[in-house]
Amino acid sequence: MPNKESNRQVRLRDVLVEEKRRMWAALREDVFKKLGKEYGEQFSSPQDLEDLATLDIIEDKGLVFADMRRKELEALEDALRRLDEGTYGACVECGREIDLERLKVMPFAGSCVECKARSEGGKKPSL
């Protein structure tokens, strides 16, 4: 019998999917308008990691900032995978739930605010 997602998991999935949509829209606007409208329309609806491979081609054309976007998209894909596995939203250091507000601001955060602050020498990071 398949596991039903908790309300928290549903909210987290919504946050991740919306962030992925936002990032693809920004990428399309920034990158593809430089390459031409027809090229951008081919990727209006990215489906999987194969779409991310296309970003490698774009990077080779001198659009270095595409690499940053690609890494963020890969991190989002990884976060969605962890959500499916039931490990997303848990701090990798202490195991406690990461605050939902932190995950809304930084969807691929792996650490809670307290653990992140400790790892950065005591300075408290933003959510």
PDB file of N, CA and C in Angstrom, residues 29-96:
ATOM      1  N   GLU A  29      14.452  33.028 -19.489  1.00  0.00           N
ATOM      2  CA  GLU A  29      14.460  34.464 -19.774  1.00  0.00           C
ATOM      3  C   GLU A  29      15.881  34.978 -19.971  1.00  0.00           C
ATOM      4  N   ASP A  30      16.782  34.586 -19.077  1.00  0.00           N
ATOM      5  CA  ASP A  30      18.156  35.091 -19.123  1.00  0.00           C
ATOM      6  C   ASP A  30      18.985  34.482 -20.248  1.00  0.00           C
ATOM      7  N   VAL A  31      18.866  33.184 -20.437  1.00  0.00           N
ATOM      8  CA  VAL A  31      19.746  32.473 -21.353  1.00  0.00           C
ATOM      9  C   VAL A  31      19.171  32.371 -22.746  1.00  0.00           C
ATOM     10  N   PHE A  32      17.990  31.829 -22.842  1.00  0.00           N
ATOM     11  CA  PHE A  32      17.474  31.484 -24.155  1.00  0.00           C
ATOM     12  C   PHE A  32      17.155  32.702 -25.016  1.00  0.00           C
ATOM     13  N   LYS A  33      16.852  33.829 -24.402  1.00  0.00           N
ATOM     14  CA  LYS A  33      16.614  35.011 -25.240  1.00  0.00           C
ATOM     15  C   LYS A  33      17.906  35.443 -25.922  1.00  0.00           C
ATOM     16  N   LYS A  34      19.048  35.072 -25.333  1.00  0.00           N
ATOM     17  CA  LYS A  34      20.327  35.372 -25.963  1.00  0.00           C
ATOM     18  C   LYS A  34      20.611  34.423 -27.118  1.00  0.00           C
ATOM     19  N   LEU A  35      20.034  33.234 -27.053  1.00  0.00           N
ATOM     20  CA  LEU A  35      20.280  32.234 -28.089  1.00  0.00           C
ATOM     21  C   LEU A  35      19.218  32.240 -29.174  1.00  0.00           C
ATOM     22  N   GLY A  36      18.100  32.841 -28.900  1.00  0.00           N
ATOM     23  CA  GLY A  36      17.031  32.900 -29.888  1.00  0.00           C
ATOM     24  C   GLY A  36      15.762  32.265 -29.376  1.00  0.00           C
ATOM     25  N   LYS A  37      14.651  32.809 -29.788  1.00  0.00           N
ATOM     26  CA  LYS A  37      13.337  32.381 -29.312  1.00  0.00           C
ATOM     27  C   LYS A  37      13.060  30.916 -29.609  1.00  0.00           C
ATOM     28  N   GLU A  38      13.395  30.438 -30.813  1.00  0.00           N
ATOM     29  CA  GLU A  38      13.086  29.056 -31.188  1.00  0.00           C
ATOM     30  C   GLU A  38      13.790  28.068 -30.261  1.00  0.00           C
ATOM     31  N   TYR A  39      15.046  28.358 -29.922  1.00  0.00           N
ATOM     32  CA  TYR A  39      15.805  27.475 -29.052  1.00  0.00           C
ATOM     33  C   TYR A  39      15.169  27.421 -27.665  1.00  0.00           C
ATOM     34  N   GLY A  40      14.754  28.579 -27.154  1.00  0.00           N
ATOM     35  CA  GLY A  40      14.136  28.636 -25.837  1.00  0.00           C
ATOM     36  C   GLY A  40      12.826  27.887 -25.769  1.00  0.00           C
ATOM     37  N   GLU A  41      12.042  27.928 -26.844  1.00  0.00           N
ATOM     38  CA  GLU A  41      10.752  27.245 -26.847  1.00  0.00           C
ATOM     39  C   GLU A  41      10.898  25.734 -26.762  1.00  0.00           C
ATOM     40  N   GLN A  42      12.009  25.201 -27.223  1.00  0.00           N
ATOM     41  CA  GLN A  42      12.237  23.756 -27.144  1.00  0.00           C
ATOM     42  C   GLN A  42      12.314  23.284 -25.695  1.00  0.00           C
ATOM     43  N   PHE A  43      12.673  24.174 -24.782  1.00  0.00           N
ATOM     44  CA  PHE A  43      12.861  23.791 -23.388  1.00  0.00           C
ATOM     45  C   PHE A  43      11.873  24.485 -22.465  1.00  0.00           C
ATOM     46  N   SER A  44      10.693  24.783 -22.976  1.00  0.00           N
ATOM     47  CA  SER A  44       9.699  25.486 -22.169  1.00  0.00           C
ATOM     48  C   SER A  44       9.147  24.619 -21.057  1.00  0.00           C
ATOM     49  N   SER A  45       9.327  23.329 -21.157  1.00  0.00           N
ATOM     50  CA  SER A  45       8.744  22.406 -20.199  1.00  0.00           C
ATOM     51  C   SER A  45       9.741  21.313 -19.829  1.00  0.00           C
ATOM     52  N   PRO A  46      10.805  21.646 -19.070  1.00  0.00           N
ATOM     53  CA  PRO A  46      11.810  20.644 -18.726  1.00  0.00           C
ATOM     54  C   PRO A  46      11.199  19.515 -17.913  1.00  0.00           C
ATOM     55  N   GLN A  47      11.621  18.303 -18.193  1.00  0.00           N
ATOM     56  CA  GLN A  47      11.028  17.146 -17.539  1.00  0.00           C
ATOM     57  C   GLN A  47      11.976  16.425 -16.589  1.00  0.00           C
ATOM     58  N   ASP A  48      13.255  16.400 -16.885  1.00  0.00           N
ATOM     59  CA  ASP A  48      14.137  15.559 -16.089  1.00  0.00           C
ATOM     60  C   ASP A  48      15.585  16.018 -16.210  1.00  0.00           C
ATOM     61  N   LEU A  49      16.495  15.210 -15.695  1.00  0.00           N
ATOM     62  CA  LEU A  49      17.908  15.566 -15.695  1.00  0.00           C
ATOM     63  C   LEU A  49      18.497  15.644 -17.096  1.00  0.00           C
ATOM     64  N   GLU A  50      17.886  14.964 -18.064  1.00  0.00           N
ATOM     65  CA  GLU A  50      18.373  15.073 -19.436  1.00  0.00           C
ATOM     66  C   GLU A  50      18.273  16.514 -19.925  1.00  0.00           C
ATOM     67  N   ASP A  51      17.221  17.201 -19.494  1.00  0.00           N
ATOM     68  CA  ASP A  51      17.095  18.612 -19.853  1.00  0.00           C
ATOM     69  C   ASP A  51      18.270  19.410 -19.289  1.00  0.00           C
ATOM     70  N   LEU A  52      18.743  19.003 -18.124  1.00  0.00           N
ATOM     71  CA  LEU A  52      19.864  19.713 -17.518  1.00  0.00           C
ATOM     72  C   LEU A  52      21.139  19.533 -18.335  1.00  0.00           C
ATOM     73  N   ALA A  53      21.263  18.414 -19.034  1.00  0.00           N
ATOM     74  CA  ALA A  53      22.435  18.188 -19.873  1.00  0.00           C
ATOM     75  C   ALA A  53      22.545  19.259 -20.945  1.00  0.00           C
ATOM     76  N   THR A  54      21.417  19.743 -21.394  1.00  0.00           N
ATOM     77  CA  THR A  54      21.411  20.809 -22.396  1.00  0.00           C
ATOM     78  C   THR A  54      22.108  22.047 -21.859  1.00  0.00           C
ATOM     79  N   LEU A  55      21.992  22.255 -20.565  1.00  0.00           N
ATOM     80  CA  LEU A  55      22.650  23.413 -19.971  1.00  0.00           C
ATOM     81  C   LEU A  55      24.165  23.321 -20.111  1.00  0.00           C
ATOM     82  N   ASP A  56      24.701  22.105 -20.146  1.00  0.00           N
ATOM     83  CA  ASP A  56      26.137  21.944 -20.353  1.00  0.00           C
ATOM     84  C   ASP A  56      26.548  22.478 -21.722  1.00  0.00           C
ATOM     85  N   ILE A  57      25.726  22.244 -22.720  1.00  0.00           N
ATOM     86  CA  ILE A  57      25.995  22.754 -24.064  1.00  0.00           C
ATOM     87  C   ILE A  57      25.984  24.278 -24.050  1.00  0.00           C
ATOM     88  N   ILE A  58      25.006  24.830 -23.362  1.00  0.00           N
ATOM     89  CA  ILE A  58      24.890  26.287 -23.279  1.00  0.00           C
ATOM     90  C   ILE A  58      26.126  26.874 -22.602  1.00  0.00           C
ATOM     91  N   GLU A  59      26.588  26.206 -21.551  1.00  0.00           N
ATOM     92  CA  GLU A  59      27.775  26.684 -20.839  1.00  0.00           C
ATOM     93  C   GLU A  59      28.970  26.735 -21.781  1.00  0.00           C
ATOM     94  N   ASP A  60      29.107  25.711 -22.634  1.00  0.00           N
ATOM     95  CA  ASP A  60      30.200  25.681 -23.604  1.00  0.00           C
ATOM     96  C   ASP A  60      30.149  26.868 -24.547  1.00  0.00           C
ATOM     97  N   LYS A  61      29.010  27.442 -24.751  1.00  0.00           N
ATOM     98  CA  LYS A  61      28.861  28.602 -25.634  1.00  0.00           C
ATOM     99  C   LYS A  61      29.224  29.902 -24.909  1.00  0.00           C
ATOM    100  N   GLY A  62      29.755  29.791 -23.715  1.00  0.00           N
ATOM    101  CA  GLY A  62      30.215  30.984 -23.024  1.00  0.00           C
ATOM    102  C   GLY A  62      29.235  31.555 -22.030  1.00  0.00           C
ATOM    103  N   LEU A  63      28.143  30.875 -21.792  1.00  0.00           N
ATOM    104  CA  LEU A  63      27.170  31.376 -20.827  1.00  0.00           C
ATOM    105  C   LEU A  63      27.438  30.724 -19.473  1.00  0.00           C
ATOM    106  N   VAL A  64      28.471  31.196 -18.819  1.00  0.00           N
ATOM    107  CA  VAL A  64      28.967  30.580 -17.598  1.00  0.00           C
ATOM    108  C   VAL A  64      27.922  30.565 -16.488  1.00  0.00           C
ATOM    109  N   PHE A  65      27.106  31.586 -16.411  1.00  0.00           N
ATOM    110  CA  PHE A  65      26.124  31.627 -15.330  1.00  0.00           C
ATOM    111  C   PHE A  65      25.126  30.480 -15.420  1.00  0.00           C
ATOM    112  N   ALA A  66      25.006  29.847 -16.576  1.00  0.00           N
ATOM    113  CA  ALA A  66      24.123  28.690 -16.714  1.00  0.00           C
ATOM    114  C   ALA A  66      24.584  27.560 -15.806  1.00  0.00           C
ATOM    115  N   ASP A  67      25.882  27.488 -15.547  1.00  0.00           N
ATOM    116  CA  ASP A  67      26.396  26.439 -14.668  1.00  0.00           C
ATOM    117  C   ASP A  67      25.856  26.599 -13.254  1.00  0.00           C
ATOM    118  N   MET A  68      25.769  27.830 -12.793  1.00  0.00           N
ATOM    119  CA  MET A  68      25.213  28.066 -11.464  1.00  0.00           C
ATOM    120  C   MET A  68      23.753  27.621 -11.417  1.00  0.00           C
ATOM    121  N   ARG A  69      22.993  27.982 -12.421  1.00  0.00           N
ATOM    122  CA  ARG A  69      21.585  27.570 -12.483  1.00  0.00           C
ATOM    123  C   ARG A  69      21.471  26.053 -12.560  1.00  0.00           C
ATOM    124  N   ARG A  70      22.342  25.423 -13.346  1.00  0.00           N
ATOM    125  CA  ARG A  70      22.316  23.967 -13.487  1.00  0.00           C
ATOM    126  C   ARG A  70      22.536  23.301 -12.131  1.00  0.00           C
ATOM    127  N   LYS A  71      23.494  23.807 -11.375  1.00  0.00           N
ATOM    128  CA  LYS A  71      23.773  23.236 -10.053  1.00  0.00           C
ATOM    129  C   LYS A  71      22.580  23.416  -9.117  1.00  0.00           C
ATOM    130  N   GLU A  72      21.940  24.561  -9.185  1.00  0.00           N
ATOM    131  CA  GLU A  72      20.754  24.786  -8.357  1.00  0.00           C
ATOM    132  C   GLU A  72      19.626  23.839  -8.759  1.00  0.00           C
ATOM    133  N   LEU A  73      19.452  23.640 -10.059  1.00  0.00           N
ATOM    134  CA  LEU A  73      18.417  22.719 -10.529  1.00  0.00           C
ATOM    135  C   LEU A  73      18.739  21.282 -10.128  1.00  0.00           C
ATOM    136  N   GLU A  74      20.008  20.904 -10.179  1.00  0.00           N
ATOM    137  CA  GLU A  74      20.399  19.568  -9.729  1.00  0.00           C
ATOM    138  C   GLU A  74      20.123  19.403  -8.236  1.00  0.00           C
ATOM    139  N   ALA A  75      20.397  20.464  -7.456  1.00  0.00           N
ATOM    140  CA  ALA A  75      20.118  20.415  -6.021  1.00  0.00           C
ATOM    141  C   ALA A  75      18.621  20.263  -5.773  1.00  0.00           C
ATOM    142  N   LEU A  76      17.807  20.926  -6.582  1.00  0.00           N
ATOM    143  CA  LEU A  76      16.356  20.774  -6.449  1.00  0.00           C
ATOM    144  C   LEU A  76      15.916  19.362  -6.821  1.00  0.00           C
ATOM    145  N   GLU A  77      16.500  18.804  -7.874  1.00  0.00           N
ATOM    146  CA  GLU A  77      16.190  17.416  -8.251  1.00  0.00           C
ATOM    147  C   GLU A  77      16.568  16.473  -7.112  1.00  0.00           C
ATOM    148  N   ASP A  78      17.727  16.726  -6.496  1.00  0.00           N
ATOM    149  CA  ASP A  78      18.166  15.898  -5.375  1.00  0.00           C
ATOM    150  C   ASP A  78      17.209  16.046  -4.196  1.00  0.00           C
ATOM    151  N   ALA A  79      16.749  17.253  -3.938  1.00  0.00           N
ATOM    152  CA  ALA A  79      15.800  17.482  -2.844  1.00  0.00           C
ATOM    153  C   ALA A  79      14.490  16.741  -3.101  1.00  0.00           C
ATOM    154  N   LEU A  80      14.014  16.751  -4.344  1.00  0.00           N
ATOM    155  CA  LEU A  80      12.791  16.002  -4.678  1.00  0.00           C
ATOM    156  C   LEU A  80      13.005  14.501  -4.493  1.00  0.00           C
ATOM    157  N   ARG A  81      14.193  14.016  -4.844  1.00  0.00           N
ATOM    158  CA  ARG A  81      14.510  12.597  -4.644  1.00  0.00           C
ATOM    159  C   ARG A  81      14.493  12.258  -3.148  1.00  0.00           C
ATOM    160  N   ARG A  82      15.121  13.129  -2.336  1.00  0.00           N
ATOM    161  CA  ARG A  82      15.135  12.894  -0.891  1.00  0.00           C
ATOM    162  C   ARG A  82      13.732  12.946  -0.308  1.00  0.00           C
ATOM    163  N   LEU A  83      12.882  13.811  -0.857  1.00  0.00           N
ATOM    164  CA  LEU A  83      11.494  13.873  -0.402  1.00  0.00           C
ATOM    165  C   LEU A  83      10.798  12.548  -0.683  1.00  0.00           C
ATOM    166  N   ASP A  84      11.014  12.004  -1.879  1.00  0.00           N
ATOM    167  CA  ASP A  84      10.431  10.702  -2.224  1.00  0.00           C
ATOM    168  C   ASP A  84      10.937   9.597  -1.303  1.00  0.00           C
ATOM    169  N   GLU A  85      12.200   9.703  -0.882  1.00  0.00           N
ATOM    170  CA  GLU A  85      12.803   8.702   0.004  1.00  0.00           C
ATOM    171  C   GLU A  85      12.428   8.914   1.463  1.00  0.00           C
ATOM    172  N   GLY A  86      11.852  10.066   1.768  1.00  0.00           N
ATOM    173  CA  GLY A  86      11.453  10.352   3.140  1.00  0.00           C
ATOM    174  C   GLY A  86      12.537  10.986   3.988  1.00  0.00           C
ATOM    175  N   THR A  87      13.637  11.452   3.368  1.00  0.00           N
ATOM    176  CA  THR A  87      14.727  12.050   4.138  1.00  0.00           C
ATOM    177  C   THR A  87      14.819  13.564   3.976  1.00  0.00           C
ATOM    178  N   TYR A  88      14.028  14.142   3.070  1.00  0.00           N
ATOM    179  CA  TYR A  88      14.094  15.584   2.847  1.00  0.00           C
ATOM    180  C   TYR A  88      13.460  16.316   4.024  1.00  0.00           C
ATOM    181  N   GLY A  89      14.088  17.421   4.402  1.00  0.00           N
ATOM    182  CA  GLY A  89      13.558  18.244   5.479  1.00  0.00           C
ATOM    183  C   GLY A  89      14.140  17.907   6.835  1.00  0.00           C
ATOM    184  N   ALA A  90      14.976  16.869   6.880  1.00  0.00           N
ATOM    185  CA  ALA A  90      15.658  16.512   8.124  1.00  0.00           C
ATOM    186  C   ALA A  90      17.091  17.030   8.048  1.00  0.00           C
ATOM    187  N   CYS A  91      17.561  17.614   9.124  1.00  0.00           N
ATOM    188  CA  CYS A  91      18.923  18.127   9.185  1.00  0.00           C
ATOM    189  C   CYS A  91      19.905  16.962   9.059  1.00  0.00           C
ATOM    190  N   VAL A  92      20.879  17.095   8.168  1.00  0.00           N
ATOM    191  CA  VAL A  92      21.852  16.020   7.964  1.00  0.00           C
ATOM    192  C   VAL A  92      22.812  15.896   9.138  1.00  0.00           C
ATOM    193  N   GLU A  93      22.882  16.922   9.984  1.00  0.00           N
ATOM    194  CA  GLU A  93      23.806  16.894  11.110  1.00  0.00           C
ATOM    195  C   GLU A  93      23.162  16.386  12.399  1.00  0.00           C
ATOM    196  N   CYS A  94      21.973  16.884  12.729  1.00  0.00           N
ATOM    197  CA  CYS A  94      21.352  16.511  14.005  1.00  0.00           C
ATOM    198  C   CYS A  94      20.105  15.651  13.844  1.00  0.00           C
ATOM    199  N   GLY A  95      19.560  15.590  12.632  1.00  0.00           N
ATOM    200  CA  GLY A  95      18.384  14.764  12.378  1.00  0.00           C
ATOM    201  C   GLY A  95      17.047  15.418  12.678  1.00  0.00           C
ATOM    202  N   ARG A  96      17.072  16.614  13.289  1.00  0.00           N
ATOM    203  CA  ARG A  96      15.807  17.299  13.575  1.00  0.00           C
ATOM    204  C   ARG A  96      15.202  17.850  12.292  1.00  0.00           C
TER     205      ARG A  96
END
